[in-house]
Coordinates of C-alpha atoms and ligand atoms in Angstrom, one line a residue:
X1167 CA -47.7 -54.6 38.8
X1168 CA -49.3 -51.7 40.3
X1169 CA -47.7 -48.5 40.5
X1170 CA -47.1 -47.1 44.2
X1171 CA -46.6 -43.6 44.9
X1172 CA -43.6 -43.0 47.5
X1173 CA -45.4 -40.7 49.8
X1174 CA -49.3 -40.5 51.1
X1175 CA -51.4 -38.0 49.8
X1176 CA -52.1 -34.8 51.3
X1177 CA -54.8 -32.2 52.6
X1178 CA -54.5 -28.6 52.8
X1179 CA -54.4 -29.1 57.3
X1180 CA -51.2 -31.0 57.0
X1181 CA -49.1 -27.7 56.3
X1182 CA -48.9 -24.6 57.2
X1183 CA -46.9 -21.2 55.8
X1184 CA -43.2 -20.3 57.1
X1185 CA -43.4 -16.5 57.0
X1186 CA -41.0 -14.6 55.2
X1187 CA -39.3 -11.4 55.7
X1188 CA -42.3 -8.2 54.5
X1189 CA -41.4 -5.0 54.1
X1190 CA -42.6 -2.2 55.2
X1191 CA -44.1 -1.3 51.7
X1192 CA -46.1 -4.9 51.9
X1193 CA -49.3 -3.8 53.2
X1194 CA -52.7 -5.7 53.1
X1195 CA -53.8 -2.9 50.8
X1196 CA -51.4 -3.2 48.4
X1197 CA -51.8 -6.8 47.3
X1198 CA -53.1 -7.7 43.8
X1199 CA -55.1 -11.0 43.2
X1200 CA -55.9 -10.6 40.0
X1201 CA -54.6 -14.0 38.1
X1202 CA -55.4 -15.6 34.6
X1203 CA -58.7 -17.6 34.3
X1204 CA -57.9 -19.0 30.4
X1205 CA -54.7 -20.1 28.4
X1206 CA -53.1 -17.8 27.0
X1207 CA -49.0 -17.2 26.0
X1208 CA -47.5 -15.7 29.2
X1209 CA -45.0 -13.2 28.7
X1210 CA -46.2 -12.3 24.9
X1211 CA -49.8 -11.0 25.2
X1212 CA -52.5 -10.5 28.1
X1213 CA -54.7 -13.7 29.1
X1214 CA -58.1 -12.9 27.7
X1215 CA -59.8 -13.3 30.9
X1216 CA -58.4 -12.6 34.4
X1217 CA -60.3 -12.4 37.4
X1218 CA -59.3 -10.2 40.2
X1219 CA -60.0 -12.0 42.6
X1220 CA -58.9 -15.9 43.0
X1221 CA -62.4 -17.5 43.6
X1222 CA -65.1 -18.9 41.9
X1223 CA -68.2 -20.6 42.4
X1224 CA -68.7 -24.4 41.6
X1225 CA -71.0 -25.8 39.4
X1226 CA -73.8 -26.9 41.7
X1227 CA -77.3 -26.0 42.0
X1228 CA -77.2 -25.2 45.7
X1229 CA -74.9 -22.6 44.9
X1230 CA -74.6 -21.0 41.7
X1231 CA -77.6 -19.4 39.8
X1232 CA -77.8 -16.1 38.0
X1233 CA -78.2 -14.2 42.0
X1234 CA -75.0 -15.9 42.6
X1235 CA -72.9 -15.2 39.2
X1236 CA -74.4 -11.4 39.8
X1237 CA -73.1 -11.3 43.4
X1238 CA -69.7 -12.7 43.2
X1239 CA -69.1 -10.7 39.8
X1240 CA -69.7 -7.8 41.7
X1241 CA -66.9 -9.0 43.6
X1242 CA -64.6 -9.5 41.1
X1243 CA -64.8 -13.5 41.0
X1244 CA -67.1 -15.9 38.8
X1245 CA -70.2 -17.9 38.9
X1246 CA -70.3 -20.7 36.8
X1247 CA -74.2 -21.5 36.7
X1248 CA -74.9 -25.4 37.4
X1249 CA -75.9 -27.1 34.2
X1250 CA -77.6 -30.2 35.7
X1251 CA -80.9 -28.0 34.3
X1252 CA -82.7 -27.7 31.2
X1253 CA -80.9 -26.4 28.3
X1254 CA -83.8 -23.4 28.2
X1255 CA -83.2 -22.4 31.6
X1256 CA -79.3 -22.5 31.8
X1257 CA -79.0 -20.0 29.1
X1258 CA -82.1 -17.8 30.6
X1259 CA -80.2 -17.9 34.2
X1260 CA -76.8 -16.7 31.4
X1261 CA -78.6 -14.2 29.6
X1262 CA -80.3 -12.6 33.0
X1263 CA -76.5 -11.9 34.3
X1264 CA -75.6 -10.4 31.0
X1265 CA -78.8 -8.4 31.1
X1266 CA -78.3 -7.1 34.9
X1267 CA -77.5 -3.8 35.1
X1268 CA -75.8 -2.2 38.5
X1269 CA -78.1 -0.5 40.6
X1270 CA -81.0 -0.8 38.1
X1271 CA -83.9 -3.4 39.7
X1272 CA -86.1 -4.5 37.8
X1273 CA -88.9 -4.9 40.7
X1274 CA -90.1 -7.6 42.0
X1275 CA -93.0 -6.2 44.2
X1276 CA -95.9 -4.7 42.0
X1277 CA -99.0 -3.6 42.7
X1278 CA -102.1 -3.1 40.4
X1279 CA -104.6 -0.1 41.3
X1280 CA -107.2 -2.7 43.1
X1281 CA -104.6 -4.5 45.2
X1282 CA -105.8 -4.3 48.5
X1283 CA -104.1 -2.8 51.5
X1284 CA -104.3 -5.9 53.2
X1285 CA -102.4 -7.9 49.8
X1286 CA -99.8 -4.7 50.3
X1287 CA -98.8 -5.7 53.8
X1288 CA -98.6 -9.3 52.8
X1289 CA -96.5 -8.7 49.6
X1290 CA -94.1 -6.8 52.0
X1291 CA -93.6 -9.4 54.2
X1292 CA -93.3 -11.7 51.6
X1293 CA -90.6 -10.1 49.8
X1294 CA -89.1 -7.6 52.3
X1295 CA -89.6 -4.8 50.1
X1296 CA -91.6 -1.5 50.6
X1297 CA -91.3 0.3 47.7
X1298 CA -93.7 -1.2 45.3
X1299 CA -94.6 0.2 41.6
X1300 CA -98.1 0.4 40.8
X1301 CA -98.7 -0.9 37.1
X1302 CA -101.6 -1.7 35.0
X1303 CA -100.9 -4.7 34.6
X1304 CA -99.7 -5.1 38.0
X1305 CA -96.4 -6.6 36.3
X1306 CA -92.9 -5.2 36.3
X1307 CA -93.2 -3.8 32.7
X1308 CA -96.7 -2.8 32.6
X1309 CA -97.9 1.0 32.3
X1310 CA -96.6 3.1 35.6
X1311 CA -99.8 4.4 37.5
X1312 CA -97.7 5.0 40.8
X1313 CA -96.1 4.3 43.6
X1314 CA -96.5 2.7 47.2
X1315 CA -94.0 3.4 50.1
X1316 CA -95.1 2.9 54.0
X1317 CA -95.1 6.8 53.9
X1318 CA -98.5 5.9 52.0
X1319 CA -100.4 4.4 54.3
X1320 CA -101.4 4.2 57.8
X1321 CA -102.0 0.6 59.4
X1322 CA -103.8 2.1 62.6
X1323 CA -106.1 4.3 60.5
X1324 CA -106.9 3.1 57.6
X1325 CA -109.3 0.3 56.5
X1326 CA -107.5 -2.9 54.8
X1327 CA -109.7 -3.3 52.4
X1328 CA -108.9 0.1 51.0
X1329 CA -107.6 0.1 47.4
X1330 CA -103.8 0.9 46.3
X1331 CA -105.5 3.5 43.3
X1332 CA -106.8 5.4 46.8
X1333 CA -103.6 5.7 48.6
X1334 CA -100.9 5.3 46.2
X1335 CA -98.7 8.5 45.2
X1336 CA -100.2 9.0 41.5
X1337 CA -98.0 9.1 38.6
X1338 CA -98.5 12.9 37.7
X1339 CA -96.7 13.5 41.5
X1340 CA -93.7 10.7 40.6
X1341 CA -90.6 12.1 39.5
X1342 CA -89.2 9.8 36.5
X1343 CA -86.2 9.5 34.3
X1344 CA -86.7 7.8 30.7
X1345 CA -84.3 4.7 29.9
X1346 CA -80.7 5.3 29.2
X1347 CA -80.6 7.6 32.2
X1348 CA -77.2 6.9 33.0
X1349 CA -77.0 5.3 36.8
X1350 CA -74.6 8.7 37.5
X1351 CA -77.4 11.0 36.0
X1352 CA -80.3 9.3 37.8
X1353 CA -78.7 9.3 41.0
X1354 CA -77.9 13.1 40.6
X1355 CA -81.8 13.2 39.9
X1356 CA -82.6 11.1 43.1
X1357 CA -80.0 13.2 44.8
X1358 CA -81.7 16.8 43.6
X1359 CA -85.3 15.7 44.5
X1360 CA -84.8 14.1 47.5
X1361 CA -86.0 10.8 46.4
X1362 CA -85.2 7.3 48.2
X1363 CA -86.3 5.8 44.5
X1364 CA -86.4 6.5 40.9
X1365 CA -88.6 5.0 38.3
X1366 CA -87.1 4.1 34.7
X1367 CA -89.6 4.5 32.1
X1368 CA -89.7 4.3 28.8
X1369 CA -91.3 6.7 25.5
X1370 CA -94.6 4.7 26.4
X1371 CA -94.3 5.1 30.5
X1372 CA -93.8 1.1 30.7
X1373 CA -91.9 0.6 33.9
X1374 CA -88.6 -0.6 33.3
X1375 CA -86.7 -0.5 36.1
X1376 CA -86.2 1.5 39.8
X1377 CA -82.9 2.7 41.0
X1378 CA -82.4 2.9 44.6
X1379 CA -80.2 5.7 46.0
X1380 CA -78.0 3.4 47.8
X1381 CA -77.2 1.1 45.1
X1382 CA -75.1 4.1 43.2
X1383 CA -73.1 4.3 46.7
X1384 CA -72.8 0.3 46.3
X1385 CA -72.0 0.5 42.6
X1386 CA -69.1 3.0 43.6
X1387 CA -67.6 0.8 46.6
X1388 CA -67.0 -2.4 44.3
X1389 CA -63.7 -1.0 42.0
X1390 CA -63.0 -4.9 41.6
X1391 CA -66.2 -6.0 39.3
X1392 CA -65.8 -8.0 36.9
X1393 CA -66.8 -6.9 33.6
X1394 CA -67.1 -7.3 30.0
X1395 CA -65.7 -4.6 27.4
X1396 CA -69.7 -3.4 27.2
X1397 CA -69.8 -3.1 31.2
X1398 CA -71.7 -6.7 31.5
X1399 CA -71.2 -8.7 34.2
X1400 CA -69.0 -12.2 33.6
X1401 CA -70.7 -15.2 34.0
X1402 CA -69.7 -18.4 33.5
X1403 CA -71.6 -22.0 32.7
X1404 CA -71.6 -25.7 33.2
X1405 CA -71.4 -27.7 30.7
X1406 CA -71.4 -32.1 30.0
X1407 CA -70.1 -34.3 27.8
X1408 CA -73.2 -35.3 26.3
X1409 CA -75.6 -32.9 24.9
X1410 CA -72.5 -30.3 24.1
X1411 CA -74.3 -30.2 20.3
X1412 CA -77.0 -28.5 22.1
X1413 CA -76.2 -27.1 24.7
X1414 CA -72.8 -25.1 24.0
X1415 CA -74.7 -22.8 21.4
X1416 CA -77.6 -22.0 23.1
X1417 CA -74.9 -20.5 26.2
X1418 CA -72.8 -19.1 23.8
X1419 CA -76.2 -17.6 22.3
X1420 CA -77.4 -16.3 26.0
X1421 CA -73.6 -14.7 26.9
X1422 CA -71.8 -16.9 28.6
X1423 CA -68.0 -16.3 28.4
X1424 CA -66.9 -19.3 29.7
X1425 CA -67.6 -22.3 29.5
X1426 CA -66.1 -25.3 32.3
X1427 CA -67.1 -29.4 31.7
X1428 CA -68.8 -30.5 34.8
X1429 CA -67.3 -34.0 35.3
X1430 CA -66.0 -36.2 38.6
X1431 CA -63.0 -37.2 36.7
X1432 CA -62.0 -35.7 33.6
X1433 CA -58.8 -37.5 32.2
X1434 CA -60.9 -39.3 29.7
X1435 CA -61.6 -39.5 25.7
X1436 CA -65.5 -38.0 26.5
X1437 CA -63.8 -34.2 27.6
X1438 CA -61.6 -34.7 24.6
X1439 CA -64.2 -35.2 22.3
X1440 CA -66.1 -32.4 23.8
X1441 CA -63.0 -29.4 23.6
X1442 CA -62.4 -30.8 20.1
X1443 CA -66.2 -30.0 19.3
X1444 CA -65.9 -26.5 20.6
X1445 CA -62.7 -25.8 18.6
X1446 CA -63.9 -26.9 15.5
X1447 CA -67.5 -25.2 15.9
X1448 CA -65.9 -22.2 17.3
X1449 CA -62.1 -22.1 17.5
X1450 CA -61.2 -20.1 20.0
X1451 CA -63.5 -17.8 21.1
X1452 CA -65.3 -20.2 23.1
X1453 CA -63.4 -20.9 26.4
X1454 CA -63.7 -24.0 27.8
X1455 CA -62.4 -25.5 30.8
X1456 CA -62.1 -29.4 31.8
X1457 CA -61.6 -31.6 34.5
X1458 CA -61.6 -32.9 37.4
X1459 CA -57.8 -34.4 37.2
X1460 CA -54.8 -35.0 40.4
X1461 CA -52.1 -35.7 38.3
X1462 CA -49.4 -34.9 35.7
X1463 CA -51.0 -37.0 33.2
X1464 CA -54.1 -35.9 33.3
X1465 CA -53.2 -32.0 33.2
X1466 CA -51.6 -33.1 30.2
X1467 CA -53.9 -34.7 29.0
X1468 CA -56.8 -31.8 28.6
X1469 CA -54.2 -29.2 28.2
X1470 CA -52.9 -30.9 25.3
X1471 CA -56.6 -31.4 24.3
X1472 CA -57.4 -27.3 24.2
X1473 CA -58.7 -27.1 27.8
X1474 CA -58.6 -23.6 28.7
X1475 CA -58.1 -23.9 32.5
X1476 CA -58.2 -27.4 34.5
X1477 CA -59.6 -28.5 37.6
X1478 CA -58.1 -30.4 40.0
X1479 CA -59.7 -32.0 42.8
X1480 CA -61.7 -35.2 43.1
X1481 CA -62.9 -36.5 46.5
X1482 CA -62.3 -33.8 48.6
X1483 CA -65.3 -31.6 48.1
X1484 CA -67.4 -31.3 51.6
X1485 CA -70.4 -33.1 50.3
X1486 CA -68.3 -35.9 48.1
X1487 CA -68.3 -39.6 49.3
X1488 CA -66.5 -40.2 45.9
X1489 CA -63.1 -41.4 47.6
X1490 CA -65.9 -44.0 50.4
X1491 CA -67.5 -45.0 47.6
X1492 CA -65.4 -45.8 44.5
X1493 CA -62.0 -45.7 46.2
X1494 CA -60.6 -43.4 44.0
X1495 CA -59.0 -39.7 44.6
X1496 CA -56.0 -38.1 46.0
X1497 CA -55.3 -35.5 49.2
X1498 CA -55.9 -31.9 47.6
X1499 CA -53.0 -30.4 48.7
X1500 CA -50.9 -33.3 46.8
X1501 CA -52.9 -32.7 43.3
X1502 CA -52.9 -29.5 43.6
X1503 CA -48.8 -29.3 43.9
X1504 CA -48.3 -31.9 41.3
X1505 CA -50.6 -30.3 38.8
X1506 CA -48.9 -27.1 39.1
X1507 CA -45.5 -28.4 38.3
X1508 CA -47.3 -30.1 35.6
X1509 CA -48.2 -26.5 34.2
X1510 CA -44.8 -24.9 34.6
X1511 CA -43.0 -27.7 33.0
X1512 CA -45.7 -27.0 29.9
X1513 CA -45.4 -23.9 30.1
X1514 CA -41.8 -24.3 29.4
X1515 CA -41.8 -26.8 27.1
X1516 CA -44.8 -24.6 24.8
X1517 CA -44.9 -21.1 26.4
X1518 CA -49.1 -21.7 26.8
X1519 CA -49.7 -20.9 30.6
X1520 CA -52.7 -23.8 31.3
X1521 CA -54.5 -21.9 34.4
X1522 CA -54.9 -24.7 37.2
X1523 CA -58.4 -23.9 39.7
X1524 CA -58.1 -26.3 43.1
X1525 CA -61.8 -27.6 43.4
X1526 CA -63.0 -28.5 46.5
X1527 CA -62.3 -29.1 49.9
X1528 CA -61.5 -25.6 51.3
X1529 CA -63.0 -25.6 54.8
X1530 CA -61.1 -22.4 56.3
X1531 CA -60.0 -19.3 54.4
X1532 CA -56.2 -19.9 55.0
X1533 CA -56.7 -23.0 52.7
X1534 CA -57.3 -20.7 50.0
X1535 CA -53.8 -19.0 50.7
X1536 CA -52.2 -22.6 51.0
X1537 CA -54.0 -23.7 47.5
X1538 CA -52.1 -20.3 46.2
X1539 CA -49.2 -21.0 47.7
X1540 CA -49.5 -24.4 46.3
X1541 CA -49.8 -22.8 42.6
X1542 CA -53.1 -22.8 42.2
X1543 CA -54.3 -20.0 40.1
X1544 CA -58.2 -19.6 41.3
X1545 CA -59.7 -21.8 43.9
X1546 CA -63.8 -23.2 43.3
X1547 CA -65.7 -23.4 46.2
X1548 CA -69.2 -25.0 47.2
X1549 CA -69.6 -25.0 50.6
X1550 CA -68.3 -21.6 51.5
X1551 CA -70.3 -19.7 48.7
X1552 CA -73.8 -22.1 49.8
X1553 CA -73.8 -20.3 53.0
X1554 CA -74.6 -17.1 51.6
X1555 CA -78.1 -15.2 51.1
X1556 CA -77.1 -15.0 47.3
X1557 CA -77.5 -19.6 46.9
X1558 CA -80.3 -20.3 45.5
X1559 CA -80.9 -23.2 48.3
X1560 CA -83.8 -22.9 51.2
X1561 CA -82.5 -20.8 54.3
X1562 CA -84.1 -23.2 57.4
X1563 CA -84.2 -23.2 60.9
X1564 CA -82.2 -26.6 62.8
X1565 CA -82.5 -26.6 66.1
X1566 CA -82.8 -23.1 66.5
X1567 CA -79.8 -22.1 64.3
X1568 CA -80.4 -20.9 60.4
X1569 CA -78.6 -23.2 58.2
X1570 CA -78.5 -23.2 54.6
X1571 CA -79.1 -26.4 52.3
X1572 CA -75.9 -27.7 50.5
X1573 CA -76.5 -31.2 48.5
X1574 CA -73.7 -32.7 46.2
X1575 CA -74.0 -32.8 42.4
X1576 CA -73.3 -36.5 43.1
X1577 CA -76.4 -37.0 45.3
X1578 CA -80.0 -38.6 45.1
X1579 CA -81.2 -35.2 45.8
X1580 CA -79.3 -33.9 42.5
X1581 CA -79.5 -37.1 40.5
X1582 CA -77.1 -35.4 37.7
X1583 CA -75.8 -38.7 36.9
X1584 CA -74.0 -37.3 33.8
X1585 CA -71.7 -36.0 35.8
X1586 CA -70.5 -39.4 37.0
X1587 CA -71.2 -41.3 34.2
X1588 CA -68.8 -43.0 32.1
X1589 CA -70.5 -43.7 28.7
X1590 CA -72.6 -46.4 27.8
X1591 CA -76.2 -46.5 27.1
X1592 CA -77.1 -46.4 30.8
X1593 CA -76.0 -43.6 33.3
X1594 CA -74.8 -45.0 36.4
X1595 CA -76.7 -44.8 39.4
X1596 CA -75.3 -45.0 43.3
X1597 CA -74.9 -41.8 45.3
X1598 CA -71.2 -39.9 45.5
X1599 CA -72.3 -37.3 46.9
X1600 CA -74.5 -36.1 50.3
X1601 CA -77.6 -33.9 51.1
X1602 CA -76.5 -31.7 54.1
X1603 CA -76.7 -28.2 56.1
X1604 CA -74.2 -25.7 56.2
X1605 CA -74.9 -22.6 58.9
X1606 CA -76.5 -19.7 57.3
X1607 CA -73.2 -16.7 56.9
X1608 CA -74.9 -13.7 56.0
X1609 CA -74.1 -11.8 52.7
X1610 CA -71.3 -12.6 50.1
X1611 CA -70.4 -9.3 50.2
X1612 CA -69.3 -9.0 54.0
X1613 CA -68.0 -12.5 54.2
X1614 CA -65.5 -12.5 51.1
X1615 CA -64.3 -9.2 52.1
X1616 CA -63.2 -10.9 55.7
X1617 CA -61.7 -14.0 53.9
X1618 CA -59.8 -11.8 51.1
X1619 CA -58.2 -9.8 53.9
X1620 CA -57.2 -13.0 55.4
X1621 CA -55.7 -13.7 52.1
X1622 CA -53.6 -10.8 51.9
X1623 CA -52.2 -11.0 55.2
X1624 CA -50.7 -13.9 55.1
X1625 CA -49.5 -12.9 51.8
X1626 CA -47.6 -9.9 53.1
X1627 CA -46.7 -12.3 56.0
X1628 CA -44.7 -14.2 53.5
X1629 CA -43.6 -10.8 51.4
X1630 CA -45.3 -11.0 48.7
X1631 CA -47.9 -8.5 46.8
X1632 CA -49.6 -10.5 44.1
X1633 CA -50.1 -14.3 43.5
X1634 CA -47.1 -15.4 41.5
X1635 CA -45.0 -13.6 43.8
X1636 CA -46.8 -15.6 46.5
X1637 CA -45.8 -18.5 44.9
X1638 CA -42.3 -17.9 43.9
X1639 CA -41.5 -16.7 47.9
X1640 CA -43.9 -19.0 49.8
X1641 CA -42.4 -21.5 52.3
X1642 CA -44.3 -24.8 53.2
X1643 CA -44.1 -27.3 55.9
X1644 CA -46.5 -30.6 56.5
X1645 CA -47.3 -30.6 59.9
X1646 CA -47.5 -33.4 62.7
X1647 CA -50.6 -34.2 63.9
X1648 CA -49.5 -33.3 67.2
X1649 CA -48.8 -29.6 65.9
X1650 CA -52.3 -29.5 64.2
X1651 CA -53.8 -30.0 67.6
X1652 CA -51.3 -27.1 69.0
X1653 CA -52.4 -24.9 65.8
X1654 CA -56.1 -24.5 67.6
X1655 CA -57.4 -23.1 70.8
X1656 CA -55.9 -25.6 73.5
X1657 CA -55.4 -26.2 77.6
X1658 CA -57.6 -23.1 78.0
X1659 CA -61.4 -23.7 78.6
X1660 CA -63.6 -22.1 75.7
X1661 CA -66.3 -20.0 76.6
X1662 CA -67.7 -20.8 73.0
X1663 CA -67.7 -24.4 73.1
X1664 CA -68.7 -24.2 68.8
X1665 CA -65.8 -25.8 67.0
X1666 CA -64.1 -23.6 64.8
X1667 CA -64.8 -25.1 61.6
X1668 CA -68.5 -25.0 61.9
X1669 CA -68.3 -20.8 62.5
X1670 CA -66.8 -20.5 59.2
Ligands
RVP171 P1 -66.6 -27.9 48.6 O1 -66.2 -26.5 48.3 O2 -65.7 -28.6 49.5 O3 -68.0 -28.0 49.1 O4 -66.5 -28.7 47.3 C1 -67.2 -28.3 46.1 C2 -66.8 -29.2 45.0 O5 -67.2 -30.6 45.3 C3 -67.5 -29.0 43.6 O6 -66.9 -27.9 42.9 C4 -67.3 -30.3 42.9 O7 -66.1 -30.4 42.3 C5 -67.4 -31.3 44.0 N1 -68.7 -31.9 44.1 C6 -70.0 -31.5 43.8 N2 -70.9 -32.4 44.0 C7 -70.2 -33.5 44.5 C8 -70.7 -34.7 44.9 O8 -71.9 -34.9 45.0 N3 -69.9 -35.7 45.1 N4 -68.9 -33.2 44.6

C-alpha cells in the first residue's frame, strides 16, 4: 500500500518568523553570513569552501554565464555556469572568470586608425562606452596607437567621415603602465596624472587591458569577494550525468572549483555513478554537489554517495511545471525542513556536515531568511538573479515596461533534456518547464545589497548574528490563509495598484 505522509506539504508563504528578544549589540551590521558550501568535519577543521554570503546562482542559461559568476563573486556568493552548452564553451565561460581581474577591462570598444567618425559614434551607442583604444589591428590586444574619448571630437564641427588616426590622442601623448602594474599602483598613476583611464601594455606595447579610476573605488567597497588563495574569483559549473568522462576534466582544466549535477530529481543510481567517477578520477579535490532531492532518503542517499552539498527543491522553481506535469514534488518549505534534520542526524551519526542549498521557489527576500531559518545553508535562485543587467538573457520592452527573459532548463526553449532524463537510449521529450518575463531590476550589485539587509534584519529581529545561530534561536509558525491576506497591504486603497510580488 502506498505510503501517506501525515501532514500537506508546505511553501515558504505558509509561515512567518516569531521574533525573539535582540540585544542591543545585535545590529544589522554585525551579522555574518558566511556559511559552508562543501562537506567537511565540523568542529575539527575549516570547510574548504565557504561563501559569505548565502546565495548562489542556478544552473540555467538565462542566468548564469561568466558576467554572472564575475558579478555575484564580487559579492561574495557563486555562479554556477549552466552546462546545457558545449563542453568547449562551458570551460571557456570557467576559465574567463578565473582569468578576470578586478578593475582590469579588457576592452570591448576598439578602434583602428581608419575607423570613421561616424563608425565611432555608432560603436558608442552600441556598446555604451566612450573610451575606446585605438589598435592596429583594431582588436583588444593589437599594438596601442591611441586613444578616443568624446573630449576628441566635436559632432557639430567636424566632418564624419574624418579618420580616428586624425583626431585620436596619439600614443606618444598617452600615459601607460606595463603589465603587472598592481591595480593599487595604477590607480595611484591615474590618480597623479589626472587620468579618467589607464592603458596596460605590455614589453611590445600590445594593449592588454584599461583600468578605469572608478573601478579601484569599486574594488575597495566589495570586502565580501569571493576569492581563491591566488585572488581569482570562485566560479562554479554544471555538470550531467552523462558525458561527466568529458566534461568534468575539461572544467577542472578551465578552473572551476566546484562542481554541482544539474538534474530534476537526483535520488537515483545515474548521480551515484557520476560522484563515484569523480572520486576515483580525482578523490577529493574535485567538489561535487548533487541533487535535486525532498526527503530524508534521498539526502542520504547522495551524502552517503560523496555529494559535497545537496540540493533540495523539485517543483517549486518559478518557471517549473514539473509538479502539473509529472505529479511529483513536495512544498519547499517541507523539503527543506526535513532535509535539514536529515543532515544534523548525519552529522551526528559521522561528524561530516553535508551542506543543504534550498533550490527554487524564492519569490520575496524574506523567503531567503525563512529557507535559513529552516536550515538551509545557501539558497539558489533563478528568477531573482535573471532580473539583473549581469543575465545573459535579452533586456525587452512589454508593454512599455523592460522585462528581462527567464525560460526554464526544462523548457522547449532550453531543450536540455538530460536534465530530465532518466536513462535509456532516448532522452525524454515533453516540456517541465516555461518561457517567460521577469521585470528588468537594475544591477546585482544594488539589489542584493537591499535583499541582504533584509536578511539581517530579521536576523537581529530574532537575536541572532550569524546563520547557525539563526537557526538554533529562530521561531516558526504556519500561517492561516486568512493571516496571509492580513500579512499584505489591506482595507486601504493603493495608489500603486502593482502587486507586490511582481516589484520584486
Ligand atoms: P526560481 O529561483 O524559483 O526561478 O527557481 C530556479 C530553479 O528552478 C533552478 O535552480 C532549478 O532547480 C529549477 N528549474 C530550472 N529549470 C526548470 C524547469 O524548466 N522546470 N526548473
Amino acid at each position: 500500500m502506498a505510503f501517506y505522509y501525515e501532514e500537506p506539504s508546505r511553501t515558504f508563504n505558509e509561515y512567518l518568523l516569531v521574533p525573539g528578544h535582540t540585544p542591543a549589540s545585535c545590529i544589522p551590521a554585525k551579522v555574518d553570513l558566511k556559511t559552508p558550501l562543501v562537506r567537511y568535519r565540523k568542529g575539527q577543521e575549516e570547510c574548504p569552501i565557504s561563501l559569505n554570503i548565502p546565495m548562489v546562482s542556478a544552473i540555467m542559461a538565462a542566468v548564469s554565464d561568466d558576467h554572472m559568476a564575475v558579478a555575484l563573486a564580487t559579492e561574495g556568493g557563486i555562479s554556477f555556469i549552466y552546462g546545457n552548452q558545449t563542453i568547449e564553451s562551458e570551460a571557456a565561460m570557467v576559465a574567463r572568470v578565473k582569468a578576470y581581474k578586478a578593475g582590469f577591462v579588457v576592452s570591448d570598444t576598439n578602434l583602428s586608425p581608419d575607423t570613421t567618425l561616424e563608425e565611432v559614434v555608432a560603436l558608442k551607442e552600441q556598446t555604451g562606452h566612450s573610451t575606446m583604444p585605438v589598435t592596429d589591428n583594431g582588436q583588444a590586444g593589437g599594438k596601442l596607437l591611441g586613444i578616443v574619448t568624446e573630449r576628441d571630437y566635436r559632432l557639430s564641427r567636424m566632418s564624419l567621415d574624418t579618420k580616428v588616426s586624425e583626431f585620436m590622442t596619439p600614443r606618444e601623448n598617452l600615459v601607460v603602465a606595463t603589465e603587472g602594474t598592481s591595480l593599487k599602483e595604477a590607480n595611484d598613476i591615474i590618480w597623479d596624472h589626472k587620468l579618467n583611464s589607464l592603458p596596460i601594455v605590455d614589453a611590445n606595447d600590445n594593449l592588454c587591458y584599461l583600468v578605469f579610476r572608478q573601478d579601484y573605488d569599486t574594488h575597495k567597497e566589495n570586502p565580501l569577494e569571493l576569492l581563491d588563495n591566488e585572488k581569482r574569483y570562485l566560479v562554479g559549473a554544471g555538470i550531467n550525468s552523462r558525458d561527466y568522462a568529458e566534461r568534468v576534466p575539461a572544467l577542472v582544466e578551465a578552473g572551476a572549483d566546484v562542481l554541482c549535477i544539474d538534474s530534476s530529481e537526483g535520488y537515483s543510481d545515474w548521480q551515484k555513478m557520476t560522484i563515484e567517477w569523480v572520486r576515483e578520477h580525482y578523490g577529493n579535490d574535485v567538489k561535487i554537489g548533487a541533487g535535486n532531492v525532498v526527503d530524508r532518503e534521498g539526502f542520504r542517499f547522495l551524502a552517503e554517495a560523496g555529494a559535497d552539498f545537496i540540493k533540495v527543491g523539485i517543483g517549486g522553481g518559478s518557471i517549473c511545471i514539473t509538479r502539473e506535469t509529472k505529479g511529483i514534488g513536495r512544498g519547499q518549505a517541507t523539503a527543506t525542513i526535513e532535509v535539514a534534520k536529515a543532515r544534523d542526524e548525519y552529522f551526528e551519526e559521522t561528524g561530516i556536515y553535508v551542506p543543504i542549498c534550498s533550490d527554487g521557489g524564492i519569490v520575496y527576500d524574506h523567503h531567503i531568511s525563512l529557507a535559513l531559518a529552516m536550515g538551509a545553508d545557501f539558497v539558489m535562485l533563478g528568477r531573482y538573479f535573471a532580473r539583473f543587467d549581469e543575465s545573459p538573457s535579452a533586456k525587452v520592452m512589454v508593454n512599455g515596461t523592460y522585462m528581462k527573459e527567464y525560460w526554464g532548463e526544462g523548457s522547449a526553449r532550453a531543450r536540455n533534456w538530460g536534465r530530465y532524463d532518466l536513462g535509456g537510449k532516448k532522452s525524454l521529450s515533453f516540456e517541465e518547464g516555461v518561457d517567460s518575463y521577469v521585470p528588468y531590476a537594475g544591477s546585482l550589485k544594488d539589489n542584493i545589497a537591499v535583499t541582504l539587509l533584509k536578511i539581517k534584519s530579521t536576523m537581529c529581529n530574532c537575536g541572532a548574528l550569524t546563520i547557525p545561530e539563526f537557526r538554533d534561536k529562530a521561531k516558526l509558525t504556519t500561517v492561516s490563509s486568512t493571516s496571509i491576506v492580513e500579512g499584505g497591504a489591506h482595507d486601504v486603497l493603493l495608489k500603486d495598484k502593482t502587486p507586490y510580488a511582481s516589484r520584486v
